[in-house]
């Protein structure tokens, strides 16, 4: 029995008469059911890194999550785990699987189990007694999870400065220790953090799950660890700051990943008086003077180049003339992302931070844009209280002293100061409000409290835990009230952005569309100016233009509170990202953004493809499932696409493209100098071997289940579609091509590469 559902759920139903295995297909998983000795067994087939909550219903309206097991990891027909639901019910019952948010789903309490040998125990014991010199991986025979995930031959080690005090030591697990590219649900390394000084074992996960909505940050959840069958302890499950995290947030992992360490680990400093790792300039020092204060964790280039990139950004921050500074600093730093991170650090009063230590934070040089982005590193000391630091911490901490140059320089530029405060207001409204955070705290409590009660390595007793929960909620309420009720910097009113109106018709490469926004006064604070920001990539700087309500900028009537401005024309296939800023007439010029999470979240529109009415080259034939018909020059039987020249002269294909994605029309460019002879044919291997020689090898493969192929004109011709074919499922070693009788009619045929079709 099969039912089609959406991409997040799969459904299966059985009746009293059902006795055979059944599946129900969804876009990413298939629910399987078996009945054995009147017991119902379920599993999910699909991506091996996905897991699913199982639910049941008798009416397809009311669904109940099954609680007799956790989640189910999907896999293939042989390794996806079967789980018992219990005895088959008398009434017809429906089952569905709802996909989780992955390993770090904050609504789940994961159970991770390890086995260790006596040799492993001895190595761990050495690490406990002798400290960081033994902070190397020891061998663990197996790690598995309650959802069915299993890994063999794993590396484990204690980590972090707090790991060598107390019983609950932080642990790092590395799954590719022995087996190359091994992972746990898509992650090669995970961290079990001990939540030092946090009896609730949730503050770091809480902090990260707010921050990552706005700026690059690890994922976090809570979990329990079993060792050799016994409960070891409850932990914060925190994503490793590595290439996997970088690739989630950035176009590639080809840049430089950095850590600014604190004094206890070899650089920077402790407390607000330190500054060596905070992007200061070391006077008359060469590039190597910075090596003690910034750890280069990874780079695809050489170390000297990476440090030169870092120091160039530092010099830009400090030495650029005032008149050029605002523009130049945007070339070196992803300013908006830094404002989000700095604001959230201060909002949560995070001790392990740029604002407090000038260290213990991370950042990444993005080579595609040439800019440095923040990557939050450590969050276990959020909601910090120390001498002179508590919930009354000023939102503009760092604005009056130059030992935190990012805060000092950014917050003394009023445009950036108001952007920073607008972002802080957004987090306060969306995430930090006590009702919102308390709901998440209560969820973490419900998930973990039973395990904490049995935790043999718990910090303090359950009275300390209860007091910790109360203190955390009180801290949040006090911090929220201080910032929203008594702080003058956040009290200025912002204009209202009531609506944003994007292009109302299809946009093509020849169009320059207008963006409009309805912006009105807020109380006694009027609209001072409105600004449009836009870019044609998911990274890099935004172009900025002022919007006007004068009837001359595509805004409609003058004075109607609708402001307008144009973007520019972009090549076909691009997605254009944009957002709006409105500044008030009050003294602060308080700002509001739409979307509120800009630049992390933006509005967008796509530039469509137009079809050429005249082409001299067409797609003539292709084979999407080649097992024995024709081997490429490398001896492999790969997919191929045949082009045909309809003219009596040679045609130069330089500047043209082939693609299988309309949204990415420039996917594979023909190599410069590629020609197709008069009335001749040209074969392109669709095998993802773009740099292979000899032969032409496209950067994509064809799907035997059906897709599109498009021949795209040059950029100078607005990337019009010269020819295209949309096809369905293909048979093995049977090609699809234009028929000789009528070139406009396509048909299956015996393959005839580089020759006339039958």
XYZ file of C-alpha atoms in Angstrom:
758
model
C 0.000 0.000 0.000
C 1.467 3.388 -0.976
C 0.313 6.909 -0.196
C 1.999 10.109 -1.367
C 2.730 12.656 1.353
C 4.846 15.727 1.904
C 8.622 15.676 2.330
C 8.521 15.635 6.107
C 6.169 12.728 6.675
C 5.574 9.203 5.508
C 2.389 7.290 6.307
C 1.361 3.667 6.385
C -1.984 2.110 7.319
C -2.986 -1.455 7.970
C -6.280 -3.200 8.675
C -7.268 -6.429 10.367
C -6.606 -8.347 7.167
C -3.091 -7.001 6.605
C -0.388 -9.616 6.994
C 2.314 -8.636 4.496
C 5.084 -6.010 4.714
C 3.943 -2.652 3.353
C 5.652 0.646 2.627
C 4.526 4.191 2.071
C 6.784 6.479 0.073
C 7.591 10.084 0.933
C 10.072 12.396 -0.690
C 12.864 11.423 1.713
C 11.743 8.268 3.500
C 9.491 5.232 3.280
C 7.661 3.690 6.232
C 7.778 -0.085 6.324
C 5.519 -2.317 8.411
C 5.621 -5.986 9.300
C 3.358 -8.074 11.505
C 5.064 -10.949 13.277
C 3.185 -13.050 15.860
C 0.551 -10.318 16.003
C 3.215 -7.701 16.867
C 3.551 -4.638 14.658
C 7.089 -3.701 13.549
C 7.973 -0.374 11.893
C 11.033 0.996 10.127
C 11.869 3.877 7.770
C 13.909 3.452 4.591
C 15.694 6.509 3.228
C 18.732 8.692 3.847
C 20.970 7.026 6.431
C 21.517 10.326 8.279
C 17.831 11.118 8.857
C 15.739 10.014 11.784
C 12.031 10.129 12.390
C 9.397 10.365 15.097
C 6.752 7.670 14.711
C 3.096 8.567 15.237
C -0.163 6.628 15.089
C -3.781 7.526 14.418
C -7.125 5.794 13.979
C -8.774 8.680 12.115
C -5.991 10.549 10.224
C -6.855 13.631 12.286
C -5.550 13.036 15.787
C -1.975 11.757 15.954
C -0.135 10.337 18.958
C 3.655 10.149 19.145
C 4.786 6.634 20.038
C 6.690 6.719 23.305
C 7.841 3.114 23.660
C 10.933 3.962 21.615
C 12.707 7.142 20.653
C 13.239 7.980 17.028
C 14.002 5.716 14.076
C 17.077 6.183 11.935
C 16.336 5.579 8.272
C 18.614 3.600 6.014
C 18.312 1.047 3.262
C 16.258 -2.128 3.164
C 18.899 -4.118 5.026
C 20.157 -1.799 7.758
C 17.218 0.392 8.784
C 16.221 -0.816 12.263
C 12.874 -2.457 12.920
C 11.097 -1.413 16.111
C 8.129 -2.997 17.821
C 5.004 -0.886 18.240
C 3.304 -3.597 20.278
C 0.315 -5.817 19.637
C -1.753 -5.078 16.544
C -4.860 -3.084 17.398
C -8.326 -4.304 16.523
C -9.276 -1.075 14.724
C -7.574 0.066 11.504
C -4.499 2.065 12.493
C -2.454 4.562 10.549
C 1.242 5.243 11.116
C 3.348 8.130 9.944
C 6.944 9.236 10.396
C 7.774 12.902 10.929
C 11.374 13.821 10.248
C 13.371 15.330 13.101
C 15.823 18.193 12.772
C 18.748 15.807 12.909
C 21.284 14.844 15.531
C 21.009 18.169 17.379
C 17.218 18.437 17.396
C 16.680 20.496 20.580
C 13.333 18.831 21.253
C 14.957 15.395 21.648
C 16.926 13.909 24.522
C 19.440 11.692 22.758
C 20.899 8.580 24.345
C 24.473 7.905 23.237
C 26.190 4.705 24.357
C 29.859 3.798 24.227
C 31.876 0.725 25.020
C 35.410 0.950 26.288
C 38.130 -1.559 27.045
C 40.497 -1.706 29.995
C 43.148 -0.076 27.817
C 40.739 2.756 27.036
C 39.941 3.177 30.724
C 43.637 3.388 31.557
C 44.212 6.011 28.863
C 41.259 8.032 30.145
C 42.600 7.748 33.675
C 45.951 9.109 32.541
C 44.192 12.039 30.900
C 42.296 12.727 34.121
C 45.467 12.771 36.214
C 48.050 14.303 33.921
C 46.019 16.857 31.978
C 46.303 18.251 28.487
C 49.470 16.445 27.430
C 47.337 13.306 27.252
C 44.484 15.009 25.381
C 44.644 12.530 22.503
C 42.044 10.097 21.277
C 41.781 6.693 22.897
C 40.185 3.758 21.126
C 36.511 2.974 21.739
C 35.206 -0.217 20.093
C 31.661 1.046 19.512
C 29.291 3.992 19.810
C 25.589 3.721 19.161
C 22.376 5.670 19.684
C 18.845 4.752 20.664
C 17.613 5.493 17.123
C 19.682 2.653 15.657
C 22.804 4.556 14.582
C 25.946 2.499 15.166
C 29.636 3.309 14.698
C 32.610 1.025 15.258
C 36.234 1.936 15.968
C 35.720 5.415 17.401
C 38.165 7.833 19.012
C 37.345 9.540 22.298
C 39.104 12.083 24.508
C 38.487 14.482 27.333
C 38.445 18.122 26.238
C 38.441 21.668 27.543
C 39.888 23.366 30.610
C 37.051 22.297 32.893
C 37.442 18.629 31.947
C 40.075 17.994 34.590
C 37.981 19.036 37.564
C 34.884 17.298 38.877
C 33.433 13.984 37.770
C 31.495 14.995 34.667
C 34.303 15.614 32.187
C 33.651 16.965 28.704
C 34.188 14.368 25.985
C 34.942 14.624 22.285
C 33.995 11.658 20.060
C 35.607 11.300 16.624
C 33.935 8.797 14.293
C 36.503 8.801 11.499
C 39.319 7.864 13.874
C 39.827 4.534 12.079
C 37.344 4.447 9.202
C 37.779 7.279 6.682
C 34.726 9.556 6.374
C 32.777 7.659 9.037
C 30.145 9.823 10.739
C 27.245 9.832 13.141
C 24.165 11.159 11.348
C 26.354 13.271 9.089
C 28.810 14.516 11.733
C 32.393 13.242 11.982
C 32.922 14.714 15.469
C 30.620 15.607 18.352
C 31.122 17.215 21.759
C 29.590 16.137 25.041
C 30.127 19.289 27.107
C 30.011 19.082 30.884
C 28.109 22.358 31.469
C 30.688 23.509 33.994
C 29.122 25.557 36.835
C 25.644 24.954 35.359
C 23.553 22.542 37.475
C 20.746 22.666 34.878
C 22.997 21.326 32.064
C 21.109 23.379 29.505
C 22.464 26.929 29.353
C 24.892 26.335 26.476
C 22.281 24.543 24.352
C 19.755 27.269 25.121
C 22.211 30.006 24.146
C 23.366 28.366 20.927
C 19.861 27.565 19.739
C 18.955 31.226 19.981
C 22.167 32.544 18.434
C 22.184 30.202 15.437
C 18.930 31.739 14.219
C 20.846 34.925 13.481
C 24.553 34.249 12.918
C 26.981 31.314 12.484
C 26.965 29.153 15.569
C 27.090 25.464 16.582
C 23.930 23.459 17.127
C 23.091 22.327 20.647
C 20.876 19.901 22.533
C 20.885 17.873 25.758
C 21.681 14.167 25.931
C 22.713 11.325 28.211
C 25.785 9.138 27.845
C 25.922 5.461 28.765
C 29.289 3.715 29.122
C 29.504 -0.088 29.110
C 25.779 -0.274 29.797
C 25.599 2.141 32.740
C 24.549 5.783 32.842
C 27.696 7.905 32.782
C 26.216 11.433 32.890
C 23.961 14.046 31.306
C 25.631 16.452 28.861
C 25.108 19.339 26.514
C 25.428 17.816 23.039
C 27.258 20.508 21.053
C 28.319 20.601 17.415
C 32.050 20.658 16.745
C 33.358 23.897 15.260
C 34.886 22.331 12.135
C 34.516 22.098 8.371
C 31.012 20.621 8.676
C 29.789 23.712 10.498
C 31.559 26.015 8.027
C 29.929 24.322 5.033
C 26.488 24.779 6.615
C 26.932 28.553 6.694
C 29.313 29.435 3.865
C 29.728 28.707 0.129
C 32.720 26.422 0.743
C 35.260 25.302 3.290
C 38.141 26.829 1.308
C 38.894 29.690 3.684
C 40.758 30.150 6.964
C 39.125 29.022 10.212
C 40.425 30.752 13.333
C 40.142 30.613 17.079
C 41.052 33.455 19.437
C 42.156 31.486 22.516
C 41.944 32.710 26.087
C 44.888 33.079 28.427
C 44.401 29.669 30.018
C 45.003 27.993 26.651
C 47.896 29.994 25.330
C 46.884 33.472 24.203
C 44.525 36.402 24.545
C 43.507 37.216 28.086
C 40.952 36.819 30.829
C 38.539 39.538 31.803
C 37.682 42.839 30.208
C 41.194 44.289 30.571
C 42.671 41.854 28.027
C 42.786 42.667 24.325
C 45.566 40.822 22.489
C 43.139 38.527 20.620
C 40.488 41.180 19.964
C 41.681 42.514 16.565
C 44.057 45.122 17.956
C 47.099 46.380 16.033
C 50.548 45.439 17.280
C 52.589 48.553 16.473
C 55.662 48.035 14.261
C 55.242 44.265 14.353
C 55.323 41.884 11.408
C 52.663 39.351 10.613
C 54.177 36.679 12.852
C 53.582 38.788 15.960
C 49.946 37.710 15.739
C 50.591 33.966 15.871
C 50.511 33.747 19.666
C 47.090 35.344 19.828
C 45.165 33.727 16.971
C 45.105 29.995 16.321
C 44.810 29.027 12.669
C 42.661 25.887 12.868
C 42.425 25.154 9.139
C 43.199 26.715 5.775
C 43.328 25.602 2.150
C 46.328 27.861 1.509
C 49.630 28.387 3.322
C 49.931 29.734 6.847
C 51.641 32.978 5.830
C 48.844 33.872 3.417
C 46.239 33.191 6.083
C 47.976 35.456 8.605
C 48.382 38.153 5.959
C 44.637 38.058 5.325
C 44.021 38.429 9.040
C 46.444 41.294 9.545
C 45.182 43.106 6.444
C 41.698 43.079 7.952
C 43.037 44.342 11.287
C 44.917 47.175 9.572
C 41.797 48.086 7.582
C 39.809 48.263 10.813
C 42.324 50.583 12.487
C 44.234 52.499 9.848
C 41.648 53.398 7.191
C 40.975 57.172 6.969
C 37.711 58.170 8.589
C 36.089 59.267 5.323
C 36.654 55.829 3.781
C 36.289 53.647 6.870
C 32.596 52.704 6.627
C 33.015 51.461 3.068
C 36.385 49.762 3.480
C 35.544 47.929 6.692
C 32.667 46.202 4.868
C 35.203 44.768 2.418
C 37.161 43.133 5.241
C 34.499 42.206 7.804
C 30.991 40.799 7.450
C 29.878 43.702 9.604
C 26.231 42.761 9.987
C 27.058 39.230 11.123
C 29.492 40.604 13.699
C 26.816 42.964 15.005
C 24.453 40.033 15.501
C 27.051 37.969 17.350
C 28.359 40.795 19.505
C 24.839 41.859 20.421
C 23.734 38.342 21.360
C 26.897 37.762 23.419
C 26.120 40.889 25.409
C 22.406 40.162 25.564
C 23.118 36.742 27.125
C 26.011 38.157 29.222
C 28.365 35.471 27.899
C 31.671 35.249 29.754
C 33.445 33.192 27.035
C 33.173 35.989 24.526
C 34.678 38.835 22.551
C 33.152 41.521 24.762
C 34.420 40.079 28.076
C 37.668 38.232 27.367
C 38.539 39.635 23.988
C 39.077 35.942 23.274
C 37.412 32.523 23.291
C 35.555 33.222 20.069
C 36.041 31.980 16.520
C 35.965 33.492 13.053
C 36.262 32.460 9.422
C 37.829 34.142 6.394
C 35.426 33.586 3.494
C 37.521 33.545 0.284
C 34.501 34.054 -1.990
C 33.906 37.528 -0.529
C 37.280 38.240 1.095
C 35.539 38.999 4.401
C 35.924 37.728 7.967
C 32.804 36.305 9.655
C 32.270 35.480 13.335
C 31.719 31.852 14.335
C 30.664 31.558 17.959
C 32.787 29.065 19.848
C 32.040 28.634 23.542
C 28.740 29.167 25.309
C 28.806 27.309 28.597
C 29.150 30.510 30.622
C 26.244 32.455 29.200
C 24.036 34.200 31.800
C 27.269 35.195 33.539
C 27.440 36.771 36.985
C 30.696 38.044 38.465
C 31.969 41.081 40.306
C 30.631 44.072 38.424
C 28.951 41.943 35.725
C 25.329 40.787 35.902
C 21.949 41.214 34.207
C 22.425 45.033 34.226
C 25.264 44.817 31.691
C 24.891 47.727 29.252
C 23.810 46.775 25.717
C 26.542 49.049 24.381
C 29.355 47.631 26.497
C 32.670 48.341 24.778
C 31.587 51.565 23.096
C 33.731 53.757 25.333
C 37.013 51.843 25.510
C 39.303 50.939 22.648
C 40.446 47.540 23.977
C 37.520 45.917 22.117
C 37.977 47.609 18.740
C 35.064 45.914 16.966
C 32.626 47.169 19.592
C 34.353 50.527 19.941
C 34.529 51.301 16.245
C 31.187 49.809 15.211
C 29.174 51.351 18.043
C 30.683 54.793 17.497
C 29.386 54.816 13.930
C 25.744 55.738 14.439
C 24.446 53.836 11.416
C 26.071 50.636 12.720
C 25.118 51.408 16.304
C 21.447 51.627 15.328
C 21.709 48.461 13.219
C 23.229 46.707 16.247
C 20.461 47.940 18.565
C 17.792 46.977 16.025
C 19.200 43.437 15.947
C 19.208 43.305 19.743
C 15.561 44.430 19.810
C 14.736 41.655 17.328
C 16.314 38.980 19.526
C 14.572 40.407 22.589
C 11.212 40.313 20.815
C 11.575 36.982 19.039
C 13.664 34.832 21.338
C 14.751 36.349 24.665
C 11.303 37.255 25.964
C 10.835 35.325 29.243
C 7.758 33.496 27.963
C 9.744 32.184 24.984
C 12.890 31.130 26.828
C 10.935 29.715 29.764
C 9.047 27.426 27.402
C 12.355 26.070 26.055
C 13.771 25.725 29.572
C 10.702 23.747 30.612
C 11.124 21.526 27.560
C 14.775 20.824 28.400
C 13.736 20.155 31.998
C 11.076 17.647 30.965
C 13.530 15.883 28.684
C 16.440 15.584 31.105
C 15.251 15.707 34.715
C 14.696 11.964 35.121
C 18.184 11.177 33.863
C 19.696 13.919 36.039
C 18.092 12.423 39.118
C 20.041 9.203 38.416
C 23.213 10.893 37.173
C 26.187 9.545 39.166
C 28.361 12.487 38.063
C 25.823 15.229 38.634
C 27.139 18.584 39.858
C 25.376 19.086 43.189
C 22.100 17.564 44.333
C 18.613 18.032 42.902
C 18.026 20.962 45.226
C 20.905 22.715 43.475
C 19.316 21.754 40.152
C 15.933 23.212 41.152
C 17.592 26.360 42.444
C 19.558 26.576 39.199
C 16.358 26.456 37.144
C 14.785 29.178 39.249
C 17.923 31.309 39.059
C 18.097 30.939 35.282
C 14.477 31.990 34.777
C 14.898 34.889 37.195
C 18.055 36.037 35.424
C 16.272 36.049 32.061
C 13.323 38.008 33.444
C 15.563 40.557 35.129
C 17.744 40.947 32.046
C 14.722 41.354 29.769
C 13.073 43.903 32.039
C 16.298 45.887 32.429
C 16.805 46.144 28.676
C 13.210 46.749 27.603
C 11.954 48.934 30.446
C 14.878 50.966 31.729
C 17.564 51.175 29.054
C 17.638 54.438 27.103
C 19.602 53.091 24.135
C 16.910 50.550 23.278
C 13.980 52.839 24.094
C 14.036 54.922 20.890
C 11.067 54.249 18.611
C 11.681 52.813 15.152
C 9.588 53.506 12.036
C 7.033 50.883 11.031
C 7.727 48.849 7.882
C 4.201 47.680 7.159
C 4.840 45.823 3.920
C 7.502 45.137 1.308
C 6.444 44.732 -2.307
C 8.793 42.875 -4.605
C 8.541 42.564 -8.397
C 4.925 42.012 -9.422
C 5.777 40.374 -12.757
C 8.364 37.879 -13.938
C 11.893 39.290 -13.948
C 14.295 38.586 -16.809
C 17.883 39.544 -17.491
C 16.809 42.657 -19.378
C 14.620 43.951 -16.515
C 15.509 46.386 -13.754
C 12.754 45.791 -11.190
C 11.458 48.204 -8.576
C 11.155 47.300 -4.900
C 8.604 49.175 -2.803
C 7.977 49.430 0.924
C 5.173 50.969 2.936
C 6.841 52.773 5.835
C 5.079 54.952 8.412
C 5.839 56.890 11.573
C 5.837 55.199 14.968
C 4.357 57.429 17.636
C 6.030 60.807 17.542
C 9.023 59.453 15.604
C 8.767 60.115 11.891
C 10.407 58.448 8.888
C 13.812 59.960 8.251
C 14.999 57.774 5.382
C 14.414 54.355 3.825
C 17.109 52.178 2.257
C 17.176 49.194 -0.079
C 19.979 46.605 0.145
C 20.427 43.920 -2.530
C 22.920 41.364 -3.886
C 22.864 38.544 -6.416
C 24.576 35.885 -4.273
C 24.106 34.295 -0.884
C 27.336 35.928 0.278
C 29.294 39.149 -0.088
C 28.416 42.799 0.276
C 24.995 44.256 -0.441
C 24.558 47.202 -2.771
C 22.632 49.964 -1.011
C 20.301 52.584 -2.503
C 18.054 55.127 -0.871
C 14.309 54.738 -1.460
C 12.023 57.708 -2.041
C 8.361 58.586 -1.705
C 8.354 61.278 -4.377
C 6.396 59.703 -7.218
C 9.564 59.492 -9.342
C 11.090 56.198 -8.159
C 8.417 53.681 -9.075
C 6.797 54.291 -5.702
C 3.387 55.465 -6.934
C 1.986 58.750 -5.707
C 4.170 61.203 -3.862
C 3.622 61.372 -0.113
C 1.616 58.137 0.198
C 4.145 56.435 2.544
C 5.219 54.033 -0.195
C 8.942 54.266 -0.916
C 10.580 52.886 -4.058
C 13.981 52.120 -5.552
C 15.328 49.857 -8.280
C 17.860 47.065 -8.058
C 19.702 46.341 -11.313
C 19.602 43.793 -14.106
C 21.244 40.462 -13.331
C 21.950 37.411 -15.512
C 19.269 34.750 -15.808
C 19.140 32.093 -13.111
C 20.268 34.379 -10.295
C 18.338 34.682 -7.052
C 18.408 38.289 -5.879
C 18.391 38.812 -2.109
C 17.197 42.113 -0.676
C 15.996 43.786 2.503
C 14.764 47.193 3.712
C 16.025 49.541 6.415
C 13.938 52.441 7.750
C 15.549 55.130 9.914
C 13.627 57.419 12.243
C 13.717 61.205 12.518
C 14.474 61.040 16.248
C 17.869 61.968 17.644
C 19.123 58.380 17.599
C 17.815 57.741 14.061
C 16.617 54.374 15.377
C 16.424 51.732 12.653
C 14.110 48.880 11.757
C 14.718 46.138 9.176
C 12.500 43.948 7.038
C 12.893 41.048 7.328
C 13.789 41.633 10.959
C 16.604 39.054 10.746
C 18.383 40.739 7.855
C 21.047 40.097 6.628
C 20.771 36.467 7.730
C 17.234 36.306 6.314
C 16.191 38.347 3.274
C 13.443 38.794 0.749
C 14.284 37.486 -2.713
C 13.201 37.129 -6.319
C 14.573 35.082 -9.215
C 15.705 36.153 -12.655
C 13.989 33.917 -15.178
C 15.169 32.397 -18.436
C 13.953 33.579 -21.817
C 13.821 31.309 -24.868
C 15.706 32.194 -28.029
C 13.765 32.108 -31.291
C 16.852 31.353 -33.350
C 19.577 28.801 -32.700
C 22.113 27.082 -34.873
C 22.871 24.298 -32.373
C 20.370 21.926 -30.766
C 20.320 19.058 -28.294
C 19.985 16.086 -30.630
C 20.183 12.958 -28.488
C 21.152 11.804 -24.991
C 21.629 8.637 -23.000
C 20.835 8.860 -19.285
C 21.537 5.227 -18.364
C 24.635 3.987 -20.157
C 26.006 0.610 -19.079
C 27.502 -0.786 -22.280
C 26.731 1.427 -25.278
C 29.788 3.665 -25.480
C 32.713 4.256 -23.115
C 34.217 7.710 -22.616
C 37.937 8.327 -23.298
C 38.651 7.219 -19.732
C 36.985 3.853 -20.349
C 33.882 4.545 -18.247
C 30.286 4.053 -19.384
C 28.830 7.419 -18.431
C 25.797 9.469 -19.443
C 26.217 11.556 -22.575
C 24.563 14.424 -24.430
C 24.870 14.936 -28.169
C 24.632 18.367 -29.809
C 24.030 18.967 -33.529
C 25.103 21.896 -35.706
C 22.227 22.806 -38.040
C 24.349 25.054 -40.249
C 26.909 24.581 -42.976
C 29.659 26.422 -41.086
C 31.583 25.703 -37.907
C 30.007 27.092 -34.700
C 32.144 28.260 -31.774
C 30.554 27.298 -28.443
C 32.832 29.484 -26.300
C 30.693 31.265 -23.699
C 27.768 28.829 -23.980
C 26.614 26.531 -21.173
C 24.973 23.187 -20.536
C 22.900 22.612 -17.408
C 20.311 20.330 -15.893
C 19.038 23.038 -13.525
C 17.033 26.006 -14.866
C 17.863 27.873 -11.640
C 21.572 27.398 -12.378
C 21.818 28.032 -16.132
C 25.609 28.571 -16.120
C 26.311 25.269 -14.436
C 28.853 23.981 -16.954
C 30.580 26.335 -19.428
C 32.016 24.949 -22.636
C 35.817 25.198 -22.600
C 37.156 28.146 -24.546
C 37.704 27.289 -28.180
C 35.170 24.439 -28.296
C 33.687 24.210 -31.796
C 31.170 21.985 -33.495
C 31.813 21.291 -37.207
C 29.476 22.239 -40.035
C 26.429 19.919 -40.030
C 28.306 17.928 -37.386
C 27.854 16.506 -33.934
C 29.499 17.006 -30.564
C 29.417 14.610 -27.608
C 29.529 15.829 -24.005
C 29.936 13.302 -21.202
C 27.563 14.063 -18.305
C 29.734 12.469 -15.630
C 30.735 15.198 -13.137
C 34.348 14.895 -14.327
C 34.572 18.492 -15.474
C 38.378 18.673 -15.536
C 39.048 15.264 -17.078
C 40.893 15.045 -20.394
C 40.558 14.116 -23.148
C 36.916 14.644 -24.027
C 34.292 17.133 -22.861
C 33.051 16.287 -19.360
C 30.177 18.254 -17.847
C 29.958 18.969 -14.118
C 26.686 17.069 -13.729
C 25.162 13.672 -14.371
C 21.767 12.870 -15.841
C 19.012 11.317 -13.781
C 17.632 8.114 -15.218
C 14.329 8.875 -13.493
C 13.884 12.060 -15.541
C 14.840 15.735 -15.498
C 15.833 18.549 -17.903
C 18.759 19.409 -20.155
C 19.238 22.996 -21.312
C 21.644 24.587 -23.798
C 22.214 28.184 -22.636
C 23.466 31.179 -24.631
C 26.358 33.415 -23.570
C 26.154 36.059 -20.837
C 26.284 38.808 -23.467
C 23.045 37.387 -24.902
C 21.319 37.306 -21.506
C 21.674 33.534 -21.179
C 18.667 32.732 -23.306
C 17.655 29.094 -23.679
C 18.887 27.971 -27.096
C 17.360 24.514 -26.740
C 16.001 22.264 -23.999
C 14.392 18.912 -23.417
C 12.382 17.679 -20.446
C 12.242 13.912 -20.134
C 10.833 11.187 -17.934
C 12.203 7.840 -16.761
C 14.738 6.331 -19.157
C 15.533 2.715 -20.020
C 19.071 1.365 -19.740
C 21.142 1.670 -22.929
C 18.194 3.208 -24.816
C 18.705 6.787 -25.944
C 16.176 9.562 -26.469
C 16.535 11.838 -29.476
C 15.031 13.821 -32.335
C 13.643 11.600 -35.059
C 14.914 11.808 -38.631
C 11.385 12.120 -39.967
C 10.549 15.147 -37.813
C 13.256 16.842 -35.766
C 10.609 18.325 -33.476
C 9.473 14.852 -32.437
C 11.493 13.008 -29.764
C 11.516 9.241 -29.408
C 13.408 6.394 -27.784
C 15.920 4.813 -30.148
C 19.010 2.687 -30.534
C 21.874 5.031 -29.576
C 23.671 6.731 -32.486
C 26.318 8.953 -30.841
C 27.945 11.452 -33.221
C 25.816 10.192 -36.107
C 22.403 10.850 -37.659
C 19.412 9.639 -35.667
C 17.113 6.980 -37.164
